[in-house]
Amino acid sequence: MMNKKKYNIVTYGCQMNVHESEKIAGMLCELGFENCDKMDEADVVVFNTCCIRENAENHAYGNIGMLKKLKMQNRGMIIAVGGCLTQQMGKAENLHEKFPYVDIIFGTHNLHKLKGYLILKQKQKKPVISVEDDEGIVFEGDKPYRTSYPNAWVNITYGCNNFCSYCIVPYVRGRERSRKSDLIISEVKELVSQGYKEITLLGQNVNSYGNGTDDISFPQLLEKIAKIEGKFRLRFMTSHPKDFSEELAKVIAENPKICRCVHLPVQSGSDNILKAMNRKYTVEDYLNKISILKKYVPDCAVTTDLIVGFPAESEEDFEATLNLVKKVNYSSAFTFVYSKRDGTVAAKMDNQIPEEISKKRIIELVDLVNSLTREHSSVYIGKTVEILCEGFDEKKNVYFGRDEFGRMAYFGFNENVVGEFVNVKINRVNGVSLFGERV
Ligand code: 5AD
Ligand code: SF4
């Protein structure tokens, strides 16, 4: 039998990109390729890039640069670069000039055409460069090759209309559009019948699902999905606080399949900065949303995203962020140093904060978040929690998986339990991680 040709995909950035890489993998499988872990054994290497912060962009450039040597040794290898980085205005041309050995450059809007670009590239010598704007469409034809069993990601919206002043996403992912609810529901039904145990609904702002259409709202969609038969967990990300509603809190409370864990990015604890960020809520509005959530779901874990060093952020603004973090008592948080993104409103603002100040602030913030996380972890000692086993760590010889609040637990067992819900008694914690035994 002839050996199949191989592909290797390198993914940068968020869950949205991880799932898009699954769609890319699906196209490559349809073309007869199979996955391989080693880049130097691959016939096609795809970089699925991110540009949300400068370091994500630089990381991708560094890795694409390193591939030149490999391409010289194996001229038949096809290198494709796509995603958010290439979709930025003028970046595809820059990339082609800087790395002329890249064979295919595509964007976020035309990802569904990659299969055609690969076929074309196999026939022609010159590179295929296309970031054409199919922005308005919701493409439904792809069959992802899923790599995260027992977890499955399902897009519900694409793009974003919020234009937070620091963020490049609306420029590289276009206007917000929603998939049809009946297609989403049948996709989840199929995934559950295939044995997937955790479904995460994805969108830049899931709460505004269905806006501008006559389809159902996000809480209605969530409820319909939570009523699908079978044992599985349901998560969603990301929620914009301005659109988080009481109706949604009720739906979470009434449907045990929906995890009691909500990611509600606040970004800053200062009203001045929130205004400059164009977030469209105040600290008071945000705290009200948290109170509504806790009224219906008292044990709900809340996680967040925080940015330090936004232009003109004063010491008082930063203190306000620390205070808010303590007040909400987040169970964990992603913390970022503001990164200036060309083309955004914030990039043109005066008073960009010097790096050394941002560095000092992020260290202080991370320390605070870590101490809260440790406190949340310590409560677990002696408790038994239901874990969905996600895999086996061969080096550490332990299984691992998460509880409904998103905490990762490690436990020993002598049978393969990947994809199963198991009860684990926690006897030790370390930072965010829990350690225990199956009971
Ligand atoms: N600089 C730093 N962090 C950013 N984020 C988005 N844009 C930027 C930026 N320019 C963060 C926000 C968002 C998360 C996905 O990334 O916190 O919620
Ligand atoms: Fe970016 Fe704001 Fe849209 Fe989130 S809601 S993707 S931070 S513009």
Short mmCIF file of C-alpha atoms and ligand atoms in Angstrom, two decimals:
data_model
loop_
_atom_site.label_atom_id
_atom_site.label_comp_id
_atom_site.label_asym_id
_atom_site.label_seq_id
_atom_site.Cartn_x
_atom_site.Cartn_y
_atom_site.Cartn_z
CA MET A 1 0.00 0.00 0.00
CA MET A 2 1.23 3.49 -0.82
CA ASN A 3 2.10 5.69 2.17
CA LYS A 4 -0.34 8.53 2.67
CA LYS A 5 1.00 12.06 2.39
CA LYS A 6 1.23 13.85 5.72
CA TYR A 7 0.22 17.19 7.16
CA ASN A 8 1.21 19.11 10.25
CA ILE A 9 -0.77 22.09 11.59
CA VAL A 10 0.67 24.69 13.96
CA THR A 11 -2.02 26.67 15.79
CA TYR A 12 -1.56 29.97 17.60
CA GLY A 13 -4.10 31.79 19.76
CA CYS A 14 -7.54 31.03 21.03
CA GLN A 15 -10.05 28.18 21.03
CA MET A 16 -11.64 29.64 17.92
CA ASN A 17 -8.35 29.00 16.11
CA VAL A 18 -7.99 25.51 17.59
CA HIS A 19 -11.38 24.64 16.13
CA GLU A 20 -10.53 26.27 12.80
CA SER A 21 -7.43 24.09 12.67
CA GLU A 22 -9.78 21.11 13.05
CA LYS A 23 -11.63 22.39 9.98
CA ILE A 24 -8.34 22.73 8.09
CA ALA A 25 -7.44 19.17 9.17
CA GLY A 26 -10.83 18.03 7.83
CA MET A 27 -10.01 19.47 4.38
CA LEU A 28 -6.58 17.85 4.37
CA CYS A 29 -8.09 14.48 5.31
CA GLU A 30 -10.56 14.82 2.42
CA LEU A 31 -7.60 15.35 0.11
CA GLY A 32 -6.11 12.07 1.36
CA PHE A 33 -3.51 13.44 3.80
CA GLU A 34 -2.99 12.14 7.32
CA ASN A 35 -1.81 13.95 10.43
CA CYS A 36 1.79 13.75 11.63
CA ASP A 37 3.34 15.32 14.71
CA LYS A 38 6.70 16.13 13.19
CA MET A 39 7.02 19.13 10.91
CA ASP A 40 10.08 17.71 9.13
CA GLU A 41 8.11 14.62 8.05
CA ALA A 42 5.15 16.61 6.71
CA ASP A 43 4.29 17.19 3.04
CA VAL A 44 2.04 20.12 3.98
CA VAL A 45 2.66 22.43 6.94
CA VAL A 46 -0.11 24.88 7.84
CA PHE A 47 0.39 27.80 10.23
CA ASN A 48 -2.93 28.99 11.63
CA THR A 49 -1.91 32.35 13.06
CA CYS A 50 -3.16 34.86 15.64
CA CYS A 51 -2.55 38.61 15.86
CA ILE A 52 -4.42 39.59 19.00
CA ARG A 53 -1.15 40.63 20.67
CA GLU A 54 2.22 41.46 19.18
CA ASN A 55 3.96 38.47 20.77
CA ALA A 56 1.52 36.01 19.11
CA GLU A 57 2.36 37.61 15.77
CA ASN A 58 6.13 37.55 16.39
CA HIS A 59 5.97 33.94 17.49
CA ALA A 60 4.39 32.96 14.16
CA TYR A 61 6.94 35.00 12.15
CA GLY A 62 9.78 33.31 14.04
CA ASN A 63 8.47 29.83 13.27
CA ILE A 64 7.72 30.56 9.61
CA GLY A 65 11.29 31.91 9.31
CA MET A 66 12.73 28.72 10.75
CA LEU A 67 10.96 26.65 8.11
CA LYS A 68 13.13 28.04 5.29
CA LYS A 69 15.86 25.48 5.97
CA LEU A 70 13.38 22.62 5.86
CA LYS A 71 11.88 23.91 2.61
CA MET A 72 15.39 24.04 1.05
CA GLN A 73 15.91 20.38 1.95
CA ASN A 74 12.47 19.33 0.78
CA ARG A 75 11.33 21.59 -2.07
CA GLY A 76 8.14 19.59 -2.55
CA MET A 77 6.89 20.57 0.88
CA ILE A 78 3.89 22.94 0.79
CA ILE A 79 3.82 25.71 3.40
CA ALA A 80 0.50 27.46 3.98
CA VAL A 81 -0.03 30.42 6.30
CA GLY A 82 -3.50 31.61 7.26
CA GLY A 83 -5.60 33.02 10.07
CA CYS A 84 -5.86 36.40 11.75
CA LEU A 85 -2.32 37.61 11.03
CA THR A 86 -2.63 37.31 7.26
CA GLN A 87 -6.12 38.83 7.21
CA GLN A 88 -4.81 42.20 8.45
CA MET A 89 -4.66 44.89 5.81
CA GLY A 90 -1.49 44.56 3.74
CA LYS A 91 -0.03 41.70 5.79
CA ALA A 92 -0.44 39.00 3.12
CA GLU A 93 1.76 41.00 0.71
CA ASN A 94 4.32 41.72 3.48
CA LEU A 95 4.43 38.08 4.38
CA HIS A 96 5.00 37.08 0.76
CA GLU A 97 7.88 39.57 0.44
CA LYS A 98 9.49 38.47 3.69
CA PHE A 99 9.01 34.73 3.19
CA PRO A 100 8.83 34.10 -0.59
CA TYR A 101 9.06 30.33 0.00
CA VAL A 102 5.57 30.28 1.57
CA ASP A 103 3.31 28.56 -1.00
CA ILE A 104 -0.18 29.51 0.15
CA ILE A 105 -1.37 32.59 2.03
CA PHE A 106 -5.03 32.66 3.01
CA GLY A 107 -7.12 34.56 5.59
CA THR A 108 -9.92 34.01 8.08
CA HIS A 109 -12.65 34.97 5.60
CA ASN A 110 -11.69 32.39 2.98
CA LEU A 111 -10.50 29.50 5.15
CA HIS A 112 -13.18 27.26 3.62
CA LYS A 113 -11.42 27.64 0.25
CA LEU A 114 -8.10 26.21 1.45
CA LYS A 115 -8.87 22.83 -0.11
CA GLY A 116 -9.15 24.51 -3.53
CA TYR A 117 -5.94 26.47 -2.93
CA LEU A 118 -4.07 23.25 -2.10
CA ILE A 119 -5.30 21.58 -5.28
CA LEU A 120 -4.29 24.66 -7.28
CA LYS A 121 -0.85 24.84 -5.66
CA GLN A 122 -0.15 21.20 -6.50
CA LYS A 123 -0.70 22.14 -10.19
CA GLN A 124 1.11 25.49 -10.33
CA LYS A 125 4.57 26.68 -9.36
CA LYS A 126 3.74 30.19 -8.25
CA PRO A 127 2.31 30.83 -4.77
CA VAL A 128 -1.41 31.12 -4.15
CA ILE A 129 -2.06 34.36 -2.26
CA SER A 130 -5.67 35.07 -1.43
CA VAL A 131 -7.21 36.82 1.54
CA GLU A 132 -10.31 37.67 -0.49
CA ASP A 133 -13.24 39.03 1.36
CA ASP A 134 -16.03 36.49 1.82
CA GLU A 135 -16.68 38.18 5.12
CA GLY A 136 -20.47 38.22 5.11
CA ILE A 137 -20.99 34.51 4.58
CA VAL A 138 -21.49 31.73 7.09
CA PHE A 139 -19.91 28.72 5.46
CA GLU A 140 -21.54 25.43 6.44
CA GLY A 141 -19.81 22.84 4.28
CA ASP A 142 -16.80 21.80 6.34
CA LYS A 143 -16.45 18.56 8.24
CA PRO A 144 -13.88 19.16 10.97
CA TYR A 145 -11.40 16.47 11.87
CA ARG A 146 -11.83 16.69 15.63
CA THR A 147 -8.75 16.32 17.78
CA SER A 148 -10.02 17.11 21.28
CA TYR A 149 -12.20 14.09 22.20
CA PRO A 150 -14.13 14.00 24.56
CA ASN A 151 -14.45 17.77 24.06
CA ALA A 152 -15.98 19.28 20.94
CA TRP A 153 -16.11 22.91 19.84
CA VAL A 154 -19.09 24.28 17.95
CA ASN A 155 -19.17 27.75 16.37
CA ILE A 156 -22.37 29.67 16.95
CA THR A 157 -21.28 33.15 15.82
CA TYR A 158 -18.42 34.50 13.75
CA GLY A 159 -16.91 37.99 13.85
CA CYS A 160 -17.50 40.83 16.25
CA ASN A 161 -19.29 44.20 16.15
CA ASN A 162 -18.05 45.57 19.45
CA PHE A 163 -14.89 47.40 18.41
CA CYS A 164 -13.30 47.50 21.85
CA SER A 165 -10.70 50.18 21.22
CA TYR A 166 -7.66 47.91 21.87
CA CYS A 167 -8.85 44.94 19.84
CA ILE A 168 -8.01 43.89 16.31
CA VAL A 169 -10.55 41.05 16.12
CA PRO A 170 -13.37 43.05 14.44
CA TYR A 171 -10.89 44.04 11.69
CA VAL A 172 -9.68 40.52 10.96
CA ARG A 173 -12.85 38.51 11.57
CA GLY A 174 -15.41 40.90 10.16
CA ARG A 175 -18.93 41.70 11.24
CA GLU A 176 -20.83 39.48 13.62
CA ARG A 177 -22.99 36.81 12.03
CA SER A 178 -24.82 33.86 13.58
CA ARG A 179 -25.20 30.31 12.37
CA LYS A 180 -28.76 29.01 12.05
CA SER A 181 -29.97 27.50 15.32
CA ASP A 182 -31.32 24.30 13.74
CA LEU A 183 -27.89 23.58 12.21
CA ILE A 184 -26.14 24.19 15.54
CA ILE A 185 -28.61 21.95 17.39
CA SER A 186 -28.27 19.11 14.88
CA GLU A 187 -24.46 19.37 15.04
CA VAL A 188 -24.55 19.05 18.84
CA LYS A 189 -27.02 16.12 18.65
CA GLU A 190 -24.69 14.33 16.29
CA LEU A 191 -21.65 15.01 18.50
CA VAL A 192 -23.45 13.67 21.58
CA SER A 193 -24.54 10.56 19.68
CA GLN A 194 -20.90 10.06 18.62
CA GLY A 195 -19.87 10.04 22.29
CA TYR A 196 -18.55 13.58 22.82
CA LYS A 197 -19.09 14.52 26.46
CA GLU A 198 -18.33 18.21 26.60
CA ILE A 199 -19.62 20.71 24.07
CA THR A 200 -18.31 24.28 24.03
CA LEU A 201 -20.25 26.84 22.03
CA LEU A 202 -17.89 29.38 20.49
CA GLY A 203 -18.29 33.00 19.49
CA GLN A 204 -16.53 36.30 20.11
CA ASN A 205 -19.66 37.44 21.93
CA VAL A 206 -22.06 34.51 22.32
CA ASN A 207 -24.61 36.64 24.22
CA SER A 208 -25.52 38.55 21.11
CA TYR A 209 -26.27 35.33 19.19
CA GLY A 210 -29.15 35.79 16.73
CA ASN A 211 -29.05 39.61 16.77
CA GLY A 212 -30.41 41.08 13.57
CA THR A 213 -32.11 37.81 12.56
CA ASP A 214 -35.48 36.25 13.39
CA ASP A 215 -33.74 33.25 14.97
CA ILE A 216 -33.88 32.42 18.70
CA SER A 217 -31.78 34.27 21.34
CA PHE A 218 -28.66 32.89 23.03
CA PRO A 219 -30.43 31.81 26.26
CA GLN A 220 -33.08 30.03 24.15
CA LEU A 221 -30.40 28.31 22.09
CA LEU A 222 -28.50 27.26 25.20
CA GLU A 223 -31.64 25.85 26.77
CA LYS A 224 -32.56 23.86 23.66
CA ILE A 225 -29.07 22.37 23.53
CA ALA A 226 -29.10 21.61 27.27
CA LYS A 227 -32.31 19.59 26.72
CA ILE A 228 -30.67 17.25 24.21
CA GLU A 229 -30.70 13.73 25.63
CA GLY A 230 -27.54 12.03 26.90
CA LYS A 231 -24.94 12.79 29.54
CA PHE A 232 -22.74 15.67 28.50
CA ARG A 233 -21.53 19.05 29.72
CA LEU A 234 -22.26 22.32 28.01
CA ARG A 235 -20.00 25.38 28.08
CA PHE A 236 -19.90 28.61 26.12
CA MET A 237 -17.37 31.36 25.47
CA THR A 238 -17.00 34.28 25.35
CA SER A 239 -19.70 36.39 27.00
CA HIS A 240 -19.58 40.16 26.74
CA PRO A 241 -20.77 41.56 30.10
CA LYS A 242 -22.93 44.24 28.44
CA ASP A 243 -25.13 41.53 26.89
CA PHE A 244 -25.18 39.12 29.86
CA SER A 245 -28.85 38.84 30.87
CA GLU A 246 -30.95 37.64 33.77
CA GLU A 247 -32.64 35.22 31.36
CA LEU A 248 -29.24 33.63 30.73
CA ALA A 249 -28.54 33.30 34.47
CA LYS A 250 -31.92 31.54 34.88
CA VAL A 251 -31.18 29.13 32.05
CA ILE A 252 -27.84 28.21 33.64
CA ALA A 253 -29.57 27.67 37.01
CA GLU A 254 -32.31 25.47 35.56
CA ASN A 255 -30.20 23.23 33.35
CA PRO A 256 -27.68 21.00 35.14
CA LYS A 257 -25.84 20.16 31.90
CA ILE A 258 -24.65 23.77 31.67
CA CYS A 259 -21.41 24.08 33.65
CA ARG A 260 -21.49 26.42 36.62
CA CYS A 261 -18.55 28.32 35.27
CA VAL A 262 -18.89 31.56 33.32
CA HIS A 263 -16.09 33.45 31.62
CA LEU A 264 -16.99 37.14 31.84
CA PRO A 265 -14.08 39.31 30.69
CA VAL A 266 -13.99 42.61 32.58
CA GLN A 267 -10.66 43.93 31.19
CA SER A 268 -10.31 46.73 33.78
CA GLY A 269 -11.74 47.80 37.13
CA SER A 270 -11.65 51.52 36.33
CA ASP A 271 -14.61 53.33 34.77
CA ASN A 272 -12.28 55.76 32.97
CA ILE A 273 -10.39 52.94 31.32
CA LEU A 274 -13.54 50.94 30.53
CA LYS A 275 -14.88 54.02 28.75
CA ALA A 276 -11.65 54.50 26.81
CA MET A 277 -11.75 50.79 25.95
CA ASN A 278 -15.29 51.27 24.56
CA ARG A 279 -16.56 48.38 26.68
CA LYS A 280 -20.01 49.96 27.14
CA TYR A 281 -20.40 49.09 30.86
CA THR A 282 -19.24 50.56 34.15
CA VAL A 283 -17.78 48.69 37.11
CA GLU A 284 -21.18 49.03 38.79
CA ASP A 285 -22.98 47.53 35.77
CA TYR A 286 -20.50 44.64 35.77
CA LEU A 287 -20.92 43.96 39.48
CA ASN A 288 -24.70 43.99 39.01
CA LYS A 289 -24.37 41.29 36.36
CA ILE A 290 -22.27 39.21 38.73
CA SER A 291 -24.92 39.66 41.47
CA ILE A 292 -27.65 38.51 39.07
CA LEU A 293 -25.58 35.48 38.12
CA LYS A 294 -24.88 34.59 41.75
CA LYS A 295 -28.52 35.12 42.73
CA TYR A 296 -29.57 32.31 40.39
CA VAL A 297 -26.38 30.24 40.47
CA PRO A 298 -24.75 30.86 43.87
CA ASP A 299 -21.92 28.35 43.36
CA CYS A 300 -21.03 29.60 39.88
CA ALA A 301 -17.29 30.03 39.26
CA VAL A 302 -16.45 33.25 37.44
CA THR A 303 -13.33 33.70 35.34
CA THR A 304 -12.19 36.76 33.45
CA ASP A 305 -9.70 38.50 31.15
CA LEU A 306 -7.73 41.50 32.38
CA ILE A 307 -5.51 43.99 30.57
CA VAL A 308 -2.92 46.18 32.28
CA GLY A 309 -1.08 49.13 30.74
CA PHE A 310 -3.90 50.39 28.52
CA PRO A 311 -3.08 53.96 27.34
CA ALA A 312 -3.30 56.51 30.16
CA GLU A 313 -3.91 53.84 32.83
CA SER A 314 -2.96 55.63 36.08
CA GLU A 315 -1.82 54.03 39.31
CA GLU A 316 -5.37 54.62 40.67
CA ASP A 317 -6.91 52.92 37.63
CA PHE A 318 -4.68 49.93 38.19
CA GLU A 319 -5.52 49.84 41.93
CA ALA A 320 -9.20 49.83 40.93
CA THR A 321 -8.55 46.71 38.84
CA LEU A 322 -6.88 45.00 41.82
CA ASN A 323 -9.85 45.93 44.01
CA LEU A 324 -12.36 44.58 41.53
CA VAL A 325 -10.45 41.31 41.23
CA LYS A 326 -10.59 40.90 45.02
CA LYS A 327 -14.25 41.86 45.16
CA VAL A 328 -15.39 39.41 42.49
CA ASN A 329 -13.01 36.77 43.84
CA TYR A 330 -12.40 35.20 40.43
CA SER A 331 -11.62 31.51 40.45
CA SER A 332 -9.03 32.20 37.75
CA ALA A 333 -8.17 34.89 35.22
CA PHE A 334 -6.19 35.43 32.04
CA THR A 335 -3.97 38.46 32.47
CA PHE A 336 -2.47 40.44 29.60
CA VAL A 337 -0.19 43.39 29.06
CA TYR A 338 -1.83 45.80 26.62
CA SER A 339 -0.39 45.34 23.15
CA LYS A 340 -0.66 48.16 20.64
CA ARG A 341 -2.38 46.90 17.48
CA ASP A 342 -2.10 49.01 14.32
CA GLY A 343 -5.44 50.12 12.95
CA THR A 344 -7.25 50.10 16.30
CA VAL A 345 -8.51 53.28 18.00
CA ALA A 346 -6.30 52.77 21.09
CA ALA A 347 -3.15 52.62 18.95
CA LYS A 348 -3.64 56.32 18.19
CA MET A 349 -4.19 57.33 21.83
CA ASP A 350 -1.73 59.53 23.71
CA ASN A 351 -0.05 58.34 26.87
CA GLN A 352 0.94 54.84 25.86
CA ILE A 353 2.26 53.29 29.08
CA PRO A 354 6.01 52.55 29.32
CA GLU A 355 6.88 48.85 29.31
CA GLU A 356 8.52 48.88 32.73
CA ILE A 357 5.32 50.18 34.35
CA SER A 358 3.15 47.58 32.59
CA LYS A 359 5.60 44.87 33.65
CA LYS A 360 5.43 45.94 37.27
CA ARG A 361 1.63 45.98 37.14
CA ILE A 362 1.26 42.59 35.49
CA ILE A 363 3.50 40.99 38.13
CA GLU A 364 1.36 42.45 40.90
CA LEU A 365 -1.86 41.39 39.18
CA VAL A 366 -0.64 37.85 38.48
CA ASP A 367 0.39 37.51 42.15
CA LEU A 368 -3.08 38.51 43.26
CA VAL A 369 -4.83 36.21 40.77
CA ASN A 370 -2.57 33.32 41.81
CA SER A 371 -3.33 33.84 45.48
CA LEU A 372 -7.09 33.78 44.77
CA THR A 373 -6.66 30.67 42.63
CA ARG A 374 -4.78 28.94 45.45
CA GLU A 375 -7.54 29.82 47.91
CA HIS A 376 -10.16 28.39 45.54
CA SER A 377 -8.05 25.24 45.13
CA SER A 378 -7.59 24.70 48.88
CA VAL A 379 -11.36 24.29 49.29
CA TYR A 380 -11.14 21.13 47.18
CA ILE A 381 -8.97 19.14 49.62
CA GLY A 382 -10.92 16.15 50.92
CA LYS A 383 -13.79 16.67 48.47
CA THR A 384 -14.93 14.25 45.79
CA VAL A 385 -15.53 15.84 42.39
CA GLU A 386 -16.85 14.59 39.09
CA ILE A 387 -14.11 14.74 36.48
CA LEU A 388 -14.48 14.25 32.74
CA CYS A 389 -11.30 12.37 31.89
CA GLU A 390 -9.60 14.02 28.88
CA GLY A 391 -6.44 12.00 28.55
CA PHE A 392 -3.46 10.15 30.01
CA ASP A 393 -0.13 11.83 30.75
CA GLU A 394 2.47 9.19 29.91
CA LYS A 395 5.35 11.03 31.56
CA LYS A 396 3.56 11.45 34.87
CA ASN A 397 1.63 8.18 34.54
CA VAL A 398 -1.69 9.81 35.49
CA TYR A 399 -5.05 10.50 33.92
CA PHE A 400 -6.26 14.09 33.77
CA GLY A 401 -9.55 15.91 33.26
CA ARG A 402 -11.65 18.82 34.47
CA ASP A 403 -14.51 19.34 36.86
CA GLU A 404 -17.50 21.44 35.83
CA PHE A 405 -15.80 24.58 37.18
CA GLY A 406 -12.94 24.04 34.74
CA ARG A 407 -10.34 22.86 37.28
CA MET A 408 -7.82 20.33 36.01
CA ALA A 409 -7.43 17.22 38.20
CA TYR A 410 -4.78 14.49 37.93
CA PHE A 411 -5.42 11.00 39.22
CA GLY A 412 -3.99 7.49 39.04
CA PHE A 413 -6.05 4.54 37.81
CA ASN A 414 -5.39 1.15 36.28
CA GLU A 415 -8.02 1.22 33.51
CA ASN A 416 -8.49 3.48 30.51
CA VAL A 417 -11.16 6.01 31.52
CA VAL A 418 -10.55 8.64 28.81
CA GLY A 419 -13.93 10.08 27.78
CA GLU A 420 -15.65 8.92 30.96
CA PHE A 421 -17.04 10.82 33.93
CA VAL A 422 -15.26 9.61 37.07
CA ASN A 423 -15.39 10.58 40.74
CA VAL A 424 -12.06 11.69 42.09
CA LYS A 425 -11.24 12.40 45.74
CA ILE A 426 -8.86 15.36 45.93
CA ASN A 427 -6.05 14.97 48.45
CA ARG A 428 -3.53 17.59 47.27
CA VAL A 429 -3.56 20.85 45.31
CA ASN A 430 -0.87 22.92 43.63
CA GLY A 431 -1.88 26.30 42.17
CA VAL A 432 -4.72 25.63 39.75
CA SER A 433 -4.09 21.86 39.66
CA LEU A 434 -5.83 19.25 41.78
CA PHE A 435 -4.45 15.78 42.57
CA GLY A 436 -6.37 12.78 43.84
CA GLU A 437 -7.54 9.20 43.50
CA ARG A 438 -10.51 7.72 41.73
CA VAL A 439 -13.18 6.57 44.19
N1 5AD B 1 -3.65 43.77 24.11
C1 5AD B 1 -3.76 42.95 25.18
N2 5AD B 1 -4.77 42.08 25.35
C2 5AD B 1 -5.73 42.04 24.40
N3 5AD B 1 -6.85 41.29 24.30
C3 5AD B 1 -7.47 41.61 23.15
N4 5AD B 1 -6.77 42.57 22.50
C4 5AD B 1 -5.69 42.85 23.26
C5 5AD B 1 -4.61 43.75 23.13
N5 5AD B 1 -4.49 44.57 22.08
C6 5AD B 1 -7.28 40.33 25.33
C7 5AD B 1 -8.61 40.72 25.95
C8 5AD B 1 -9.56 39.69 25.38
C9 5AD B 1 -8.66 38.50 25.23
C10 5AD B 1 -9.15 37.46 24.30
O1 5AD B 1 -7.44 39.06 24.74
O2 5AD B 1 -8.50 40.58 27.35
O3 5AD B 1 -10.65 39.44 26.23
FE1 SF4 B 2 -12.29 42.10 20.73
FE2 SF4 B 2 -14.11 43.37 22.24
FE3 SF4 B 2 -14.92 41.86 20.14
FE4 SF4 B 2 -13.91 40.66 22.34
S1 SF4 B 2 -15.81 41.88 22.23
S2 SF4 B 2 -13.40 40.19 20.17
S3 SF4 B 2 -12.35 42.14 23.00
S4 SF4 B 2 -13.69 43.73 20.04
#
